[in-house]
Amino acid sequence: IAGITQAPTSQILAAGRRMTLRCTQDMRHNAMYWYRQDLGLGLRLIHYSNTAGTTGKGEVPDGYSVSRANTDDFPLTLASAVPSQTSVYFCASSDSPGGMGTEAFFGQGTRLTVV
Amino acid sequence: GQNIDQPTEMTATEGAIVQINCTYQTSGFNGLFWYQQHAGEAPTFLSYNVLDGLEEKGRFSSFLSRSKGYSYLLLKELQMKDSASYLCAVQDSNYQLIWGAGTKLIIKP
């Protein structure tokens, strides 16, 4: 089934550990995004990539890093997890990063708990 | 700063009509989106408005007034499966999406 796949679907992580959330899309979309969603808050952009080989910082990038080695994959790494990074993480992609009216497609999310 | 406001929660009756409002203040405007998100699932696209007026798509319609910084999503003939959160998002001058916190819609029989 075409779309975006995230892994793992959920994870409990000890504080201070390193963790990579995986995201793969097969729609050949240029742009990819990582958001976090917390109760009572809107989706907040962590990092984005407009095309393979480029990345940019979003609203809440601290403590996170990304890479975009190819079109399909956009992993998100937490270098040293802290409890405030407990959240649901969504990966998304869209066909054209700068295009108006570009619909974003979302993965099913990763529920991360840092203890 | 950039801000998207929408009600936290609304309740409506099956078969009725409900209007979910969204007001925004952003750095530039390149369009407004509505997404639906069922509990525990990913957001899915519902509608997009960039010009003033009403866009109709089946039971769902979305309205935009750029001068007022205002949009609404209108859901007609409500069904139980419409119980979900509805997210308003504005694309700013950098084409980044700014998201509201979402409106949880509860449908009662």
Short mmCIF file of C-alpha atoms in Angstrom, two decimals:
data_model
loop_
_atom_site.label_atom_id
_atom_site.label_comp_id
_atom_site.label_asym_id
_atom_site.label_seq_id
_atom_site.Cartn_x
_atom_site.Cartn_y
_atom_site.Cartn_z
CA ILE A 1 0.00 0.00 0.00
CA ALA A 2 1.43 3.34 -1.04
CA GLY A 3 2.00 5.95 1.60
CA ILE A 4 4.20 6.71 4.56
CA THR A 5 5.47 4.14 7.01
CA GLN A 6 6.80 5.01 10.45
CA ALA A 7 8.63 2.71 12.85
CA PRO A 8 8.35 1.90 15.64
CA THR A 9 4.66 2.52 16.38
CA SER A 10 5.42 2.99 20.05
CA GLN A 11 8.46 3.00 22.28
CA ILE A 12 9.37 3.46 25.92
CA LEU A 13 12.83 4.95 26.20
CA ALA A 14 15.09 5.60 29.16
CA ALA A 15 16.22 9.20 29.56
CA GLY A 16 19.67 9.81 28.14
CA ARG A 17 19.37 7.10 25.48
CA ARG A 18 19.71 7.73 21.77
CA MET A 19 16.77 6.87 19.53
CA THR A 20 16.03 7.05 15.80
CA LEU A 21 12.49 7.19 14.51
CA ARG A 22 12.22 5.88 10.99
CA CYS A 23 10.07 7.26 8.18
CA THR A 24 9.79 5.96 4.62
CA GLN A 25 7.51 7.12 1.82
CA ASP A 26 6.93 5.58 -1.58
CA MET A 27 5.05 8.42 -3.25
CA ARG A 28 8.24 10.09 -4.54
CA HIS A 29 7.31 13.27 -2.73
CA ASN A 30 9.99 15.95 -2.61
CA ALA A 31 9.15 17.41 0.79
CA MET A 32 9.10 15.59 4.12
CA TYR A 33 8.36 16.79 7.64
CA TRP A 34 8.56 15.71 11.25
CA TYR A 35 5.95 16.97 13.70
CA ARG A 36 5.25 16.34 17.33
CA GLN A 37 1.73 16.40 18.70
CA ASP A 38 1.06 17.08 22.36
CA LEU A 39 -2.29 17.24 24.13
CA GLY A 40 -3.81 20.71 23.90
CA LEU A 41 -1.25 21.92 21.38
CA GLY A 42 -1.26 21.96 17.62
CA LEU A 43 1.14 19.97 15.55
CA ARG A 44 4.57 21.54 15.88
CA LEU A 45 7.17 21.27 13.16
CA ILE A 46 10.51 19.84 14.30
CA HIS A 47 12.49 19.60 11.07
CA TYR A 48 11.70 19.52 7.40
CA SER A 49 13.33 18.68 4.10
CA ASN A 50 12.27 20.30 0.84
CA THR A 51 14.26 17.88 -1.28
CA ALA A 52 16.78 15.07 -0.90
CA GLY A 53 20.07 16.38 0.45
CA THR A 54 18.60 19.42 2.21
CA THR A 55 17.07 19.90 5.65
CA GLY A 56 15.79 22.81 7.70
CA LYS A 57 14.79 23.61 11.25
CA GLY A 58 11.19 24.00 12.25
CA GLU A 59 9.56 25.53 15.31
CA VAL A 60 10.98 23.08 17.92
CA PRO A 61 14.27 21.60 16.60
CA ASP A 62 16.32 21.47 19.81
CA GLY A 63 17.34 17.96 20.83
CA TYR A 64 16.49 16.50 17.42
CA SER A 65 18.40 15.93 14.20
CA VAL A 66 17.43 14.66 10.75
CA SER A 67 19.04 13.54 7.52
CA ARG A 68 17.72 13.15 3.97
CA ALA A 69 20.13 10.95 2.07
CA ASN A 70 17.51 9.99 -0.53
CA THR A 71 13.95 10.85 -1.54
CA ASP A 72 12.24 8.06 0.37
CA ASP A 73 13.75 8.14 3.87
CA PHE A 74 13.71 10.83 6.53
CA PRO A 75 14.86 9.54 9.94
CA LEU A 76 14.56 11.62 13.11
CA THR A 77 17.18 11.14 15.83
CA LEU A 78 16.97 12.05 19.49
CA ALA A 79 20.60 12.25 20.59
CA SER A 80 19.93 12.06 24.33
CA ALA A 81 16.25 11.69 25.19
CA VAL A 82 14.61 13.76 27.92
CA PRO A 83 11.13 13.35 29.45
CA SER A 84 9.86 16.51 27.71
CA GLN A 85 10.30 14.66 24.42
CA THR A 86 7.47 12.33 25.39
CA SER A 87 4.99 12.89 22.57
CA VAL A 88 3.38 11.45 19.46
CA TYR A 89 5.62 11.98 16.45
CA PHE A 90 4.20 12.22 12.94
CA CYS A 91 6.14 12.08 9.73
CA ALA A 92 4.51 13.69 6.69
CA SER A 93 5.28 14.29 3.05
CA SER A 94 3.99 16.51 0.27
CA ASP A 95 4.58 16.71 -3.43
CA SER A 96 5.81 20.28 -3.63
CA PRO A 97 7.24 22.12 -0.62
CA GLY A 98 6.62 25.61 -1.88
CA GLY A 99 3.46 24.98 -3.80
CA MET A 100 0.22 26.48 -2.62
CA GLY A 101 -2.47 24.03 -1.73
CA THR A 102 -0.11 21.12 -1.37
CA GLU A 103 -1.80 18.40 0.63
CA ALA A 104 0.35 16.67 3.25
CA PHE A 105 0.16 12.91 3.79
CA PHE A 106 0.88 11.61 7.27
CA GLY A 107 2.30 8.41 8.67
CA GLN A 108 0.49 6.61 11.47
CA GLY A 109 2.66 8.14 14.15
CA THR A 110 5.14 6.96 16.77
CA ARG A 111 4.11 7.21 20.39
CA LEU A 112 7.28 7.85 22.39
CA THR A 113 7.49 7.82 26.17
CA VAL A 114 10.74 8.93 27.81
CA VAL A 115 11.10 7.82 31.42
CA GLY B 1 3.49 35.89 16.80
CA GLN B 2 1.53 33.41 14.80
CA ASN B 3 -1.69 32.10 16.22
CA ILE B 4 -4.51 29.78 15.18
CA ASP B 5 -7.61 29.64 17.38
CA GLN B 6 -10.36 27.07 17.29
CA PRO B 7 -12.77 25.76 19.94
CA THR B 8 -11.43 22.92 22.03
CA GLU B 9 -14.54 20.75 21.89
CA MET B 10 -17.99 20.72 20.33
CA THR B 11 -20.97 18.38 20.63
CA ALA B 12 -23.61 17.78 17.97
CA THR B 13 -26.39 15.34 17.21
CA GLU B 14 -26.38 12.69 14.51
CA GLY B 15 -28.07 14.01 11.37
CA ALA B 16 -27.60 17.65 12.32
CA ILE B 17 -25.26 20.37 11.00
CA VAL B 18 -22.22 21.73 12.83
CA GLN B 19 -19.90 24.64 12.08
CA ILE B 20 -16.33 24.64 13.41
CA ASN B 21 -14.68 28.05 13.40
CA CYS B 22 -11.02 28.94 13.00
CA THR B 23 -9.42 32.37 13.34
CA TYR B 24 -5.81 33.05 12.48
CA GLN B 25 -3.04 35.60 12.72
CA THR B 26 0.02 34.58 10.72
CA SER B 27 3.04 36.00 8.95
CA GLY B 28 1.63 35.95 5.46
CA PHE B 29 -1.03 33.70 4.02
CA ASN B 30 -0.74 31.08 1.32
CA GLY B 31 -3.82 29.04 2.05
CA LEU B 32 -5.84 27.40 4.80
CA PHE B 33 -6.30 23.68 5.29
CA TRP B 34 -8.70 21.53 7.26
CA TYR B 35 -7.69 18.05 8.34
CA GLN B 36 -9.62 15.33 10.15
CA GLN B 37 -7.95 13.20 12.81
CA HIS B 38 -9.63 10.22 14.44
CA ALA B 39 -8.35 9.28 17.88
CA GLY B 40 -5.05 7.46 17.67
CA GLU B 41 -4.76 7.94 13.93
CA ALA B 42 -2.98 10.23 11.49
CA PRO B 43 -4.50 13.49 10.22
CA THR B 44 -6.11 13.24 6.79
CA PHE B 45 -6.77 16.09 4.37
CA LEU B 46 -10.30 17.48 4.08
CA SER B 47 -10.16 20.82 2.30
CA TYR B 48 -8.09 23.75 1.12
CA ASN B 49 -9.06 27.42 0.68
CA VAL B 50 -6.88 30.16 -0.73
CA LEU B 51 -9.52 32.53 -2.12
CA ASP B 52 -12.46 34.01 -0.22
CA GLY B 53 -15.63 32.04 -0.40
CA LEU B 54 -17.10 28.63 0.07
CA GLU B 55 -15.64 25.34 -1.15
CA GLU B 56 -18.08 22.43 -1.10
CA LYS B 57 -17.13 18.78 -1.10
CA GLY B 58 -19.98 16.41 -0.40
CA ARG B 59 -21.20 16.74 3.18
CA PHE B 60 -18.26 18.99 4.05
CA SER B 61 -17.84 22.66 3.12
CA SER B 62 -15.13 25.14 4.05
CA PHE B 63 -15.35 28.92 4.01
CA LEU B 64 -12.62 31.55 4.04
CA SER B 65 -12.53 35.29 4.66
CA ARG B 66 -8.96 36.53 4.34
CA SER B 67 -9.82 40.08 5.42
CA LYS B 68 -11.23 38.76 8.69
CA GLY B 69 -8.63 36.03 9.23
CA TYR B 70 -11.48 33.58 9.55
CA SER B 71 -12.54 30.20 8.27
CA TYR B 72 -15.15 27.63 9.13
CA LEU B 73 -15.73 23.98 8.36
CA LEU B 74 -19.36 23.01 7.92
CA LEU B 75 -20.37 19.40 8.34
CA LYS B 76 -23.87 18.41 7.22
CA GLU B 77 -25.93 15.27 7.87
CA LEU B 78 -23.64 14.29 10.70
CA GLN B 79 -22.76 10.63 11.09
CA MET B 80 -21.26 8.86 14.09
CA LYS B 81 -18.07 8.31 12.10
CA ASP B 82 -17.61 12.10 11.98
CA SER B 83 -16.60 11.99 15.64
CA ALA B 84 -12.98 13.13 15.41
CA SER B 85 -10.73 16.12 15.90
CA TYR B 86 -10.71 18.75 13.16
CA LEU B 87 -7.45 20.61 12.64
CA CYS B 88 -7.16 24.04 11.05
CA ALA B 89 -3.78 24.93 9.53
CA VAL B 90 -2.54 28.02 7.71
CA GLN B 91 0.33 28.06 5.24
CA ASP B 92 2.44 31.11 6.05
CA SER B 93 4.68 33.27 3.87
CA ASN B 94 7.40 30.58 4.01
CA TYR B 95 4.87 27.92 2.97
CA GLN B 96 5.15 26.29 6.36
CA LEU B 97 1.97 25.03 8.01
CA ILE B 98 0.94 26.63 11.30
CA TRP B 99 -1.52 24.36 13.12
CA GLY B 100 -4.35 25.02 15.52
CA ALA B 101 -4.75 22.72 18.52
CA GLY B 102 -7.79 21.09 16.95
CA THR B 103 -11.48 20.86 17.76
CA LYS B 104 -12.74 17.60 19.18
CA LEU B 105 -16.20 16.92 17.75
CA ILE B 106 -18.46 14.56 19.68
CA ILE B 107 -21.49 13.20 17.86
CA LYS B 108 -24.40 11.96 19.96
CA PRO B 109 -27.17 9.66 18.68
#
